[in-house]
Amino acid sequence: MATRKKRPRSRSEREQGRSPPLTASGKTGSDLPLDVVVTPSHRSPADFAETLGFPGEPPFTRGARATMYRGRLWTMRQYAGFGTAKETNRRFRYLLEHGNEGLSVAFDLPTQMGYDSDAPLARGEVGRVGVAISTIQDMGLLFDGLPLDRVSTSMTINATAPILLALYIAVAEGRGIRREALRGTVQNDILKEYIARSTYIYPPRWNAISVSGYHIREAGATAVQEIGFTLANGIAYLDEAVARGLDVDAIAPQISFFFNAHIDLLEEVAKFRAARRLWGTIMRDRFHAKQAESMALRFHAQTSGATLTAQQPEINAVRVAIQALAAVLGGAQSLHTNSMDEALSLPSEKAVRLALRTQQILAHESGVANTVDPAGGSAVIESLTDRLEAEAATLIREVDRRGGMRKGIESGWVQLQVADSAYRYQVELERGERTVVGVNAFLEEGERIPIPKTNPKLAAERARTLRQFRGGRDPKAAKRHLGRLEDVARREENIMPALVEAVKTKATLGEISDVLRTVFGTYRPRQEV
């Protein structure tokens, strides 16, 4: 019997000690086992209505809206933010000129953590991973000339979300734009920060608007954990809102979700469908929501930054296209596609344009938007949807058993589950049990990865600008409104009106954050499990 010859290994592969696999995997990217062939499940008419139904109707498995993209395409909302407000404003203008439909702002770490750019703790991080915003002047420059009454703005900000929202409102009103005309979202999902990113300040007190699973997945969670922990966060926020006397049908339609579009195409499509169905069930059975809109999970998706490689960065464009396809097949309401060079540096205009064009090709050439839930009915998609929903529901019950998400986070149990998943993935990658093209297989010999450079003068320029800003304000007025903010916060009243007035008198983000730190304290994680 003739034996099949193996192809010769390249030098780089020999140095890695392994050859690329010659067979496909028997499991999903999140380690769920897959049968070689999945046979259709025969659903009764009653079972069909309970688990699938029609788009725009409970349980929303097939889509949040009846006509989906035939009625309106998803919002193409590219994420941007770096350096100064002027630099980011130029990028926003570029994106809008090339077909971007919504703005999405990335803030630097000092802004996320409530420090002005000239604070000692901001040193080395000003403008590195997003735009530096400390004042109403910065916010005005960020949105200079942009039609705030005609575009929606998403801000990926959590601990300092109310302050950034106050700055946005103040800038709009300064331009004669009414608050009622403003559209958009602040992420404001502080529980996720304790799980995945650690850009928290105070103990959890805010109500979320956009509940984010994206960063949980980026931290190493599986698809099941992304669904389970994200929806459990949503449950925690709604529990708090209901406990304070809010009508669930009044607050639930204002909650949206933010999910990761990862690389395993079939699992990701099923993940979005499973999350939508599970949330619809939770809203109906747990919160007794009466309105269909309260049961409909609406979500923004972003392609996975964690899957982008510094090696052979041009192939990231292929990864992004697959991930964007998963989000569209899964029924996203808005989408950001990452740029192919983001693993190396802040994205270039060419890479940003290609990322946006990827969405436009999907929308206008691929045909996948022409019918609702085009993957629905596929035996493997329906099987994975059922499996992901069931396992995520089991995870949520375990969260409940442990006292809810807040207690699960405070004990460190939730973080440990994600860390364990991340560790298992890394071990499998290093053992060669997973293949990542360009990283542990199909390498390019002699490839050199450039080291990203940052502007060494930026921090000094920002410090000088802040000195001038503080020198040009009425210090008594700023101090008076900061005092009023502290009083309102101590009485546990709505702080938004006081925040807006404080930023209008030119109080800075860092000064406001310091006041709130004084009132609420600073969270310190416990390591118990």
PDB file of N, CA and C in Angstrom, residues 182-229:
ATOM      1  N   LEU A 182     -28.862  64.719  20.568  1.00  0.00           N
ATOM      2  CA  LEU A 182     -27.653  63.898  20.644  1.00  0.00           C
ATOM      3  C   LEU A 182     -28.007  62.417  20.663  1.00  0.00           C
ATOM      4  N   ARG A 183     -27.218  61.628  19.936  1.00  0.00           N
ATOM      5  CA  ARG A 183     -27.435  60.176  19.892  1.00  0.00           C
ATOM      6  C   ARG A 183     -26.109  59.469  20.147  1.00  0.00           C
ATOM      7  N   GLY A 184     -26.151  58.350  20.843  1.00  0.00           N
ATOM      8  CA  GLY A 184     -24.920  57.597  21.049  1.00  0.00           C
ATOM      9  C   GLY A 184     -24.949  56.763  22.310  1.00  0.00           C
ATOM     10  N   THR A 185     -23.785  56.303  22.684  1.00  0.00           N
ATOM     11  CA  THR A 185     -23.647  55.368  23.802  1.00  0.00           C
ATOM     12  C   THR A 185     -22.353  55.630  24.547  1.00  0.00           C
ATOM     13  N   VAL A 186     -22.408  55.637  25.870  1.00  0.00           N
ATOM     14  CA  VAL A 186     -21.189  55.488  26.656  1.00  0.00           C
ATOM     15  C   VAL A 186     -21.196  54.065  27.191  1.00  0.00           C
ATOM     16  N   GLN A 187     -20.053  53.407  27.139  1.00  0.00           N
ATOM     17  CA  GLN A 187     -20.021  51.995  27.528  1.00  0.00           C
ATOM     18  C   GLN A 187     -20.437  51.819  28.986  1.00  0.00           C
ATOM     19  N   ASN A 188     -19.769  52.508  29.910  1.00  0.00           N
ATOM     20  CA  ASN A 188     -20.229  52.614  31.306  1.00  0.00           C
ATOM     21  C   ASN A 188     -20.493  51.250  31.951  1.00  0.00           C
ATOM     22  N   ASP A 189     -19.716  50.233  31.574  1.00  0.00           N
ATOM     23  CA  ASP A 189     -19.890  48.871  32.104  1.00  0.00           C
ATOM     24  C   ASP A 189     -18.754  48.591  33.086  1.00  0.00           C
ATOM     25  N   ILE A 190     -18.936  49.010  34.326  1.00  0.00           N
ATOM     26  CA  ILE A 190     -17.835  48.947  35.281  1.00  0.00           C
ATOM     27  C   ILE A 190     -17.558  47.525  35.761  1.00  0.00           C
ATOM     28  N   LEU A 191     -18.565  46.657  35.823  1.00  0.00           N
ATOM     29  CA  LEU A 191     -18.326  45.286  36.280  1.00  0.00           C
ATOM     30  C   LEU A 191     -17.338  44.570  35.361  1.00  0.00           C
ATOM     31  N   LYS A 192     -17.456  44.813  34.066  1.00  0.00           N
ATOM     32  CA  LYS A 192     -16.519  44.208  33.114  1.00  0.00           C
ATOM     33  C   LYS A 192     -15.082  44.638  33.381  1.00  0.00           C
ATOM     34  N   GLU A 193     -14.900  45.860  33.875  1.00  0.00           N
ATOM     35  CA  GLU A 193     -13.547  46.341  34.161  1.00  0.00           C
ATOM     36  C   GLU A 193     -12.893  45.533  35.276  1.00  0.00           C
ATOM     37  N   TYR A 194     -13.680  45.133  36.274  1.00  0.00           N
ATOM     38  CA  TYR A 194     -13.114  44.317  37.345  1.00  0.00           C
ATOM     39  C   TYR A 194     -12.741  42.927  36.838  1.00  0.00           C
ATOM     40  N   ILE A 195     -13.451  42.441  35.811  1.00  0.00           N
ATOM     41  CA  ILE A 195     -13.201  41.105  35.277  1.00  0.00           C
ATOM     42  C   ILE A 195     -12.006  41.100  34.330  1.00  0.00           C
ATOM     43  N   ALA A 196     -11.937  42.102  33.424  1.00  0.00           N
ATOM     44  CA  ALA A 196     -11.063  41.956  32.264  1.00  0.00           C
ATOM     45  C   ALA A 196      -9.982  43.012  32.117  1.00  0.00           C
ATOM     46  N   ARG A 197     -10.272  44.290  32.393  1.00  0.00           N
ATOM     47  CA  ARG A 197      -9.330  45.320  31.974  1.00  0.00           C
ATOM     48  C   ARG A 197      -8.713  46.111  33.120  1.00  0.00           C
ATOM     49  N   SER A 198      -9.376  46.150  34.268  1.00  0.00           N
ATOM     50  CA  SER A 198      -8.854  46.802  35.478  1.00  0.00           C
ATOM     51  C   SER A 198      -8.778  48.320  35.393  1.00  0.00           C
ATOM     52  N   THR A 199      -9.500  48.955  34.458  1.00  0.00           N
ATOM     53  CA  THR A 199      -9.525  50.421  34.463  1.00  0.00           C
ATOM     54  C   THR A 199     -10.731  50.906  35.277  1.00  0.00           C
ATOM     55  N   TYR A 200     -10.775  50.446  36.520  1.00  0.00           N
ATOM     56  CA  TYR A 200     -11.828  50.879  37.429  1.00  0.00           C
ATOM     57  C   TYR A 200     -11.250  51.933  38.386  1.00  0.00           C
ATOM     58  N   ILE A 201     -12.143  52.671  39.025  1.00  0.00           N
ATOM     59  CA  ILE A 201     -11.729  53.603  40.081  1.00  0.00           C
ATOM     60  C   ILE A 201     -12.525  53.295  41.338  1.00  0.00           C
ATOM     61  N   TYR A 202     -13.839  53.553  41.268  1.00  0.00           N
ATOM     62  CA  TYR A 202     -14.686  53.442  42.446  1.00  0.00           C
ATOM     63  C   TYR A 202     -15.314  52.055  42.511  1.00  0.00           C
ATOM     64  N   PRO A 203     -15.852  51.688  43.672  1.00  0.00           N
ATOM     65  CA  PRO A 203     -16.699  50.496  43.731  1.00  0.00           C
ATOM     66  C   PRO A 203     -17.900  50.689  42.794  1.00  0.00           C
ATOM     67  N   PRO A 204     -18.501  49.600  42.286  1.00  0.00           N
ATOM     68  CA  PRO A 204     -19.551  49.735  41.264  1.00  0.00           C
ATOM     69  C   PRO A 204     -20.782  50.486  41.751  1.00  0.00           C
ATOM     70  N   ARG A 205     -21.134  51.583  41.040  1.00  0.00           N
ATOM     71  CA  ARG A 205     -22.314  52.372  41.410  1.00  0.00           C
ATOM     72  C   ARG A 205     -23.142  52.798  40.203  1.00  0.00           C
ATOM     73  N   TRP A 206     -22.566  52.799  39.016  1.00  0.00           N
ATOM     74  CA  TRP A 206     -23.271  53.349  37.861  1.00  0.00           C
ATOM     75  C   TRP A 206     -24.155  52.304  37.183  1.00  0.00           C
ATOM     76  N   ASN A 207     -25.219  52.767  36.531  1.00  0.00           N
ATOM     77  CA  ASN A 207     -26.012  51.881  35.682  1.00  0.00           C
ATOM     78  C   ASN A 207     -25.369  51.823  34.299  1.00  0.00           C
ATOM     79  N   ALA A 208     -25.203  50.630  33.746  1.00  0.00           N
ATOM     80  CA  ALA A 208     -24.561  50.471  32.449  1.00  0.00           C
ATOM     81  C   ALA A 208     -25.514  50.826  31.322  1.00  0.00           C
ATOM     82  N   ILE A 209     -24.945  51.223  30.214  1.00  0.00           N
ATOM     83  CA  ILE A 209     -25.715  51.458  28.998  1.00  0.00           C
ATOM     84  C   ILE A 209     -25.320  50.419  27.952  1.00  0.00           C
ATOM     85  N   SER A 210     -24.040  50.170  27.812  1.00  0.00           N
ATOM     86  CA  SER A 210     -23.567  49.169  26.859  1.00  0.00           C
ATOM     87  C   SER A 210     -22.784  48.110  27.634  1.00  0.00           C
ATOM     88  N   VAL A 211     -23.373  46.931  27.788  1.00  0.00           N
ATOM     89  CA  VAL A 211     -22.754  45.866  28.570  1.00  0.00           C
ATOM     90  C   VAL A 211     -21.769  45.127  27.662  1.00  0.00           C
ATOM     91  N   SER A 212     -20.512  45.097  28.066  1.00  0.00           N
ATOM     92  CA  SER A 212     -19.444  44.678  27.154  1.00  0.00           C
ATOM     93  C   SER A 212     -18.901  43.301  27.474  1.00  0.00           C
ATOM     94  N   GLY A 213     -19.050  42.394  26.505  1.00  0.00           N
ATOM     95  CA  GLY A 213     -18.373  41.103  26.573  1.00  0.00           C
ATOM     96  C   GLY A 213     -17.073  41.111  25.803  1.00  0.00           C
ATOM     97  N   TYR A 214     -16.873  42.183  25.020  1.00  0.00           N
ATOM     98  CA  TYR A 214     -15.694  42.232  24.145  1.00  0.00           C
ATOM     99  C   TYR A 214     -14.407  42.050  24.927  1.00  0.00           C
ATOM    100  N   HIS A 215     -14.240  42.830  25.976  1.00  0.00           N
ATOM    101  CA  HIS A 215     -12.977  42.805  26.709  1.00  0.00           C
ATOM    102  C   HIS A 215     -12.826  41.536  27.544  1.00  0.00           C
ATOM    103  N   ILE A 216     -13.963  40.956  27.945  1.00  0.00           N
ATOM    104  CA  ILE A 216     -13.897  39.675  28.645  1.00  0.00           C
ATOM    105  C   ILE A 216     -13.312  38.619  27.712  1.00  0.00           C
ATOM    106  N   ARG A 217     -13.758  38.627  26.457  1.00  0.00           N
ATOM    107  CA  ARG A 217     -13.224  37.668  25.475  1.00  0.00           C
ATOM    108  C   ARG A 217     -11.759  37.965  25.162  1.00  0.00           C
ATOM    109  N   GLU A 218     -11.422  39.236  25.050  1.00  0.00           N
ATOM    110  CA  GLU A 218     -10.031  39.606  24.767  1.00  0.00           C
ATOM    111  C   GLU A 218      -9.095  39.176  25.891  1.00  0.00           C
ATOM    112  N   ALA A 219      -9.621  39.090  27.108  1.00  0.00           N
ATOM    113  CA  ALA A 219      -8.805  38.669  28.255  1.00  0.00           C
ATOM    114  C   ALA A 219      -8.586  37.161  28.279  1.00  0.00           C
ATOM    115  N   GLY A 220      -9.236  36.429  27.359  1.00  0.00           N
ATOM    116  CA  GLY A 220      -9.003  34.992  27.271  1.00  0.00           C
ATOM    117  C   GLY A 220     -10.214  34.124  27.501  1.00  0.00           C
ATOM    118  N   ALA A 221     -11.408  34.725  27.682  1.00  0.00           N
ATOM    119  CA  ALA A 221     -12.615  33.944  27.922  1.00  0.00           C
ATOM    120  C   ALA A 221     -12.998  33.127  26.699  1.00  0.00           C
ATOM    121  N   THR A 222     -13.733  32.055  26.930  1.00  0.00           N
ATOM    122  CA  THR A 222     -14.311  31.269  25.846  1.00  0.00           C
ATOM    123  C   THR A 222     -15.599  31.941  25.375  1.00  0.00           C
ATOM    124  N   ALA A 223     -16.178  31.418  24.300  1.00  0.00           N
ATOM    125  CA  ALA A 223     -17.452  31.952  23.808  1.00  0.00           C
ATOM    126  C   ALA A 223     -18.546  31.785  24.861  1.00  0.00           C
ATOM    127  N   VAL A 224     -18.565  30.635  25.542  1.00  0.00           N
ATOM    128  CA  VAL A 224     -19.555  30.400  26.600  1.00  0.00           C
ATOM    129  C   VAL A 224     -19.388  31.422  27.719  1.00  0.00           C
ATOM    130  N   GLN A 225     -18.148  31.662  28.148  1.00  0.00           N
ATOM    131  CA  GLN A 225     -17.907  32.633  29.212  1.00  0.00           C
ATOM    132  C   GLN A 225     -18.250  34.047  28.765  1.00  0.00           C
ATOM    133  N   GLU A 226     -17.987  34.363  27.509  1.00  0.00           N
ATOM    134  CA  GLU A 226     -18.334  35.692  27.004  1.00  0.00           C
ATOM    135  C   GLU A 226     -19.838  35.917  27.111  1.00  0.00           C
ATOM    136  N   ILE A 227     -20.620  34.948  26.673  1.00  0.00           N
ATOM    137  CA  ILE A 227     -22.078  35.073  26.783  1.00  0.00           C
ATOM    138  C   ILE A 227     -22.498  35.115  28.256  1.00  0.00           C
ATOM    139  N   GLY A 228     -22.058  34.114  29.016  1.00  0.00           N
ATOM    140  CA  GLY A 228     -22.538  33.953  30.389  1.00  0.00           C
ATOM    141  C   GLY A 228     -22.202  35.127  31.284  1.00  0.00           C
ATOM    142  N   PHE A 229     -20.940  35.549  31.283  1.00  0.00           N
ATOM    143  CA  PHE A 229     -20.540  36.634  32.179  1.00  0.00           C
ATOM    144  C   PHE A 229     -21.104  37.979  31.717  1.00  0.00           C
TER     145      PHE A 229
END
